[in-house]
Short mmCIF file of C-alpha atoms in Angstrom, two decimals:
data_model
loop_
_atom_site.label_atom_id
_atom_site.label_comp_id
_atom_site.label_asym_id
_atom_site.label_seq_id
_atom_site.Cartn_x
_atom_site.Cartn_y
_atom_site.Cartn_z
CA ASP A 5 2.41 23.90 7.53
CA ALA A 6 3.03 22.58 4.03
CA LYS A 7 6.78 22.41 3.48
CA THR A 8 6.73 21.63 -0.24
CA THR A 9 6.24 23.60 -3.46
CA GLN A 10 4.97 21.96 -6.64
CA PRO A 11 3.79 23.25 -10.03
CA THR A 12 0.03 23.54 -10.19
CA SER A 13 -0.40 21.48 -13.34
CA MET A 14 1.52 19.53 -15.98
CA ASP A 15 0.75 17.63 -19.17
CA CYS A 16 2.49 14.52 -20.43
CA ALA A 17 2.06 12.52 -23.64
CA GLU A 18 0.94 8.94 -23.20
CA GLY A 19 3.90 6.56 -23.25
CA ARG A 20 6.41 9.23 -22.37
CA ALA A 21 8.08 9.73 -19.00
CA ALA A 22 6.36 12.13 -16.63
CA ASN A 23 8.76 14.09 -14.44
CA LEU A 24 7.11 15.83 -11.50
CA PRO A 25 9.32 18.25 -9.54
CA CYS A 26 9.03 19.22 -5.90
CA ASN A 27 10.88 21.81 -3.86
CA HIS A 28 11.38 21.16 -0.14
CA SER A 29 14.17 23.59 0.69
CA THR A 30 13.48 23.63 4.45
CA ILE A 31 13.56 19.86 4.90
CA SER A 32 15.31 18.59 8.01
CA GLY A 33 17.88 15.84 8.06
CA ASN A 34 15.55 13.17 9.42
CA GLU A 35 12.47 14.03 7.35
CA TYR A 36 11.41 11.71 4.58
CA VAL A 37 9.92 12.74 1.25
CA TYR A 38 6.72 10.89 0.33
CA TRP A 39 4.73 10.92 -2.88
CA TYR A 40 1.04 10.14 -3.11
CA ARG A 41 -1.50 10.57 -5.87
CA GLN A 42 -5.23 11.10 -5.77
CA ILE A 43 -7.52 10.11 -8.59
CA HIS A 44 -10.89 11.82 -8.85
CA SER A 45 -11.56 12.41 -5.11
CA GLN A 46 -10.69 8.88 -4.11
CA GLY A 47 -8.37 8.36 -1.14
CA PRO A 48 -4.73 9.23 -1.86
CA GLN A 49 -2.62 6.31 -3.04
CA TYR A 50 0.94 5.75 -1.81
CA ILE A 51 3.56 5.81 -4.58
CA ILE A 52 7.05 5.94 -3.11
CA HIS A 53 9.19 7.53 -0.42
CA GLY A 54 12.85 8.23 0.29
CA LEU A 55 15.29 9.91 2.64
CA LYS A 56 18.58 10.49 0.81
CA ASN A 57 19.08 7.89 -1.89
CA ASN A 58 17.20 7.51 -5.13
CA GLU A 59 14.43 4.94 -4.92
CA THR A 60 12.59 2.84 -7.47
CA ASN A 61 9.60 0.57 -7.24
CA GLU A 62 7.09 -0.92 -9.65
CA MET A 63 5.21 2.36 -9.96
CA ALA A 64 7.84 5.07 -10.12
CA SER A 65 11.31 6.36 -9.40
CA LEU A 66 12.22 9.07 -6.91
CA ILE A 67 15.28 11.20 -7.48
CA ILE A 68 16.41 13.30 -4.49
CA THR A 69 19.10 15.94 -4.96
CA GLU A 70 22.27 15.64 -2.93
CA ASP A 71 21.38 18.65 -0.78
CA ARG A 72 17.85 17.15 -0.34
CA LYS A 73 16.22 20.47 -1.15
CA SER A 74 14.30 19.11 -4.09
CA SER A 75 13.14 15.87 -5.63
CA THR A 76 11.57 14.54 -8.82
CA LEU A 77 9.01 11.79 -9.19
CA ILE A 78 9.37 9.91 -12.48
CA LEU A 79 6.61 7.83 -14.01
CA PRO A 80 8.59 6.03 -16.73
CA HIS A 81 5.80 5.34 -19.23
CA ALA A 82 2.74 7.43 -18.44
CA THR A 83 -0.69 6.00 -19.22
CA LEU A 84 -4.11 7.63 -19.21
CA ARG A 85 -4.75 6.03 -15.82
CA ASP A 86 -1.89 8.09 -14.37
CA THR A 87 -3.97 11.25 -14.74
CA ALA A 88 -4.30 12.42 -11.13
CA VAL A 89 -3.21 15.01 -8.57
CA TYR A 90 0.27 14.17 -7.28
CA TYR A 91 1.30 15.26 -3.80
CA CYS A 92 4.85 15.64 -2.58
CA ILE A 93 4.91 15.46 1.22
CA VAL A 94 7.57 15.93 3.83
CA ARG A 95 6.88 13.58 6.70
CA VAL A 96 7.43 15.26 10.00
CA VAL A 97 8.35 13.35 13.13
CA GLY A 98 5.47 11.17 14.24
CA ASN A 99 4.36 10.37 10.73
CA GLN A 100 2.08 13.39 10.42
CA PHE A 101 1.70 14.29 6.79
CA TYR A 102 1.26 17.87 5.65
CA PHE A 103 -0.06 17.96 2.10
CA GLY A 104 0.29 20.93 -0.23
CA THR A 105 -1.99 21.61 -3.17
CA GLY A 106 -0.20 19.10 -5.41
CA THR A 107 0.40 18.91 -9.17
CA SER A 108 -2.50 18.03 -11.43
CA LEU A 109 -1.01 15.73 -14.08
CA THR A 110 -2.93 15.19 -17.29
CA VAL A 111 -1.76 12.39 -19.58
CA ILE A 112 -2.69 13.19 -23.15
CA PRO A 113 -3.43 10.43 -25.70
CA GLU B 8 -5.76 -8.41 3.39
CA THR B 9 -8.59 -5.93 3.94
CA GLY B 10 -7.87 -2.30 3.14
CA VAL B 11 -8.98 0.80 5.03
CA THR B 12 -12.74 1.22 5.08
CA GLN B 13 -14.81 4.21 6.09
CA SER B 14 -18.47 4.74 6.86
CA PRO B 15 -20.75 6.24 5.87
CA THR B 16 -19.85 7.11 2.28
CA HIS B 17 -21.90 10.29 2.25
CA LEU B 18 -24.00 12.18 4.73
CA ILE B 19 -25.80 15.47 5.03
CA LYS B 20 -26.09 17.34 8.30
CA THR B 21 -27.49 20.66 9.44
CA ARG B 22 -25.40 23.44 10.93
CA GLY B 23 -25.11 22.99 14.72
CA GLN B 24 -25.54 19.23 14.64
CA GLN B 25 -22.98 16.64 15.64
CA VAL B 26 -21.54 13.88 13.44
CA THR B 27 -19.51 10.70 13.95
CA LEU B 28 -17.42 9.20 11.16
CA ARG B 29 -15.92 5.73 11.37
CA CYS B 30 -12.77 4.10 10.08
CA SER B 31 -11.54 0.53 10.10
CA SER B 32 -7.79 0.32 9.72
CA GLN B 33 -5.96 -2.12 7.51
CA SER B 34 -5.17 -5.45 9.12
CA GLY B 35 -2.04 -5.24 11.29
CA HIS B 36 -2.02 -1.43 11.43
CA ASN B 37 -2.05 0.30 14.83
CA THR B 38 -1.92 3.96 13.78
CA VAL B 39 -4.81 5.97 12.35
CA SER B 40 -4.69 9.51 11.01
CA TRP B 41 -7.61 11.70 10.01
CA TYR B 42 -7.59 14.38 7.33
CA GLN B 43 -10.06 16.96 6.06
CA GLN B 44 -10.05 17.76 2.35
CA ALA B 45 -12.03 20.76 1.16
CA LEU B 46 -12.93 20.98 -2.50
CA GLY B 47 -9.89 21.78 -4.63
CA GLN B 48 -7.47 21.59 -1.71
CA GLY B 49 -4.99 19.03 -0.45
CA PRO B 50 -5.86 16.98 2.64
CA GLN B 51 -5.31 18.79 5.94
CA PHE B 52 -4.07 16.78 8.94
CA ILE B 53 -6.58 16.73 11.82
CA PHE B 54 -5.04 14.30 14.30
CA GLN B 55 -3.43 10.90 14.68
CA TYR B 56 -4.02 8.02 17.06
CA TYR B 57 -1.38 5.49 17.97
CA ARG B 58 -2.30 2.56 20.19
CA GLU B 59 -5.43 4.35 21.43
CA GLU B 60 -3.63 7.58 22.39
CA GLU B 61 -3.73 10.87 20.49
CA ASN B 62 -0.31 11.30 18.91
CA GLY B 63 -0.38 14.72 17.36
CA ARG B 64 -2.96 17.25 16.24
CA GLY B 65 -3.18 19.71 13.41
CA ASN B 66 -4.70 23.18 13.50
CA PHE B 67 -8.28 22.17 14.22
CA PRO B 68 -10.53 23.37 17.08
CA PRO B 69 -11.47 21.14 20.04
CA ARG B 70 -14.90 20.44 18.58
CA PHE B 71 -13.02 17.97 16.37
CA SER B 72 -12.32 14.96 18.57
CA GLY B 73 -11.44 11.36 18.05
CA LEU B 74 -11.17 7.93 19.52
CA GLN B 75 -9.28 4.77 18.74
CA PHE B 76 -10.51 1.39 19.93
CA PRO B 77 -8.52 -1.68 21.06
CA ASN B 78 -8.98 -3.22 17.60
CA TYR B 79 -7.42 0.02 16.20
CA SER B 80 -10.55 1.18 14.44
CA SER B 81 -11.28 4.84 14.96
CA GLU B 82 -13.97 7.50 15.11
CA LEU B 83 -13.91 11.18 14.26
CA ASN B 84 -16.49 13.31 16.04
CA VAL B 85 -17.36 16.85 15.05
CA ASN B 86 -19.61 18.94 17.29
CA ALA B 87 -21.48 22.13 16.47
CA LEU B 88 -21.11 21.65 12.72
CA GLU B 89 -20.38 24.72 10.61
CA LEU B 90 -20.88 25.19 6.89
CA ASP B 91 -17.08 25.19 6.38
CA ASP B 92 -16.92 21.66 7.79
CA SER B 93 -18.31 20.44 4.46
CA ALA B 94 -15.48 18.35 3.04
CA LEU B 95 -14.17 14.89 2.25
CA TYR B 96 -12.91 13.29 5.47
CA LEU B 97 -10.13 10.79 4.95
CA CYS B 98 -8.79 8.18 7.29
CA ALA B 99 -5.37 6.61 6.84
CA SER B 100 -3.77 3.73 8.70
CA SER B 101 -0.17 2.64 9.05
CA TYR B 102 1.90 0.05 10.86
CA ASN B 103 3.45 2.14 13.61
CA ARG B 104 4.16 5.79 13.10
CA ALA B 105 7.12 5.44 10.80
CA TYR B 106 5.60 3.72 7.81
CA GLU B 107 3.60 4.75 4.77
CA GLN B 108 -0.06 5.53 5.32
CA TYR B 109 -2.85 3.79 3.44
CA PHE B 110 -5.96 5.84 2.87
CA GLY B 111 -9.60 4.88 2.85
CA PRO B 112 -12.08 6.11 0.23
CA GLY B 113 -13.32 8.93 2.47
CA THR B 114 -16.64 10.18 3.81
CA ARG B 115 -18.23 13.12 2.00
CA LEU B 116 -19.87 15.39 4.60
CA THR B 117 -22.20 18.17 3.52
CA VAL B 118 -23.36 20.71 6.08
CA THR B 119 -26.39 22.79 5.14
#
């Protein structure tokens, strides 16, 4: 059911930008891309979402390719508290989220 | 604004027993979704309730059932517990079906 592919793990130096890629090559025209993160078995935390255009909020930026087959989540200045599992999700009709296995991001001091 | 709350935090049950997990949605939210997260895996969608009606179901057997109340709180019931039901159960609420979901802290269920 998962319609996304992400790297299993990534490292990022503290203070640098963390760029997390996601492949969603089978995405349909009306399906949104959502990003969540989960810290240490807490409930997942909403980060950002988008349909076609690039989006930015206080937490991150989301870059979606023109063909919508992939996207990148950017954390502009990673901190140790950004260490978490990051999930890229394609939202199917009816707002039913299908999570993959996510990317485990480790921010290194 | 109160966030999503779940109860209990942890519980231990024996194989074959039944369990009820509870979720209070965030204020103003009318949609509740339930997820099962096994250790080391991403959350798996169980089902969703919108205005007290089931609005979609994942690949889970009928012994997983749910309910949503007029105040939009929700229950997840699991009958005939199996060892593989041991997991973190997450509840998420949203305002209507088209908005971002906000997750609760989860209930850790252990089946022995």
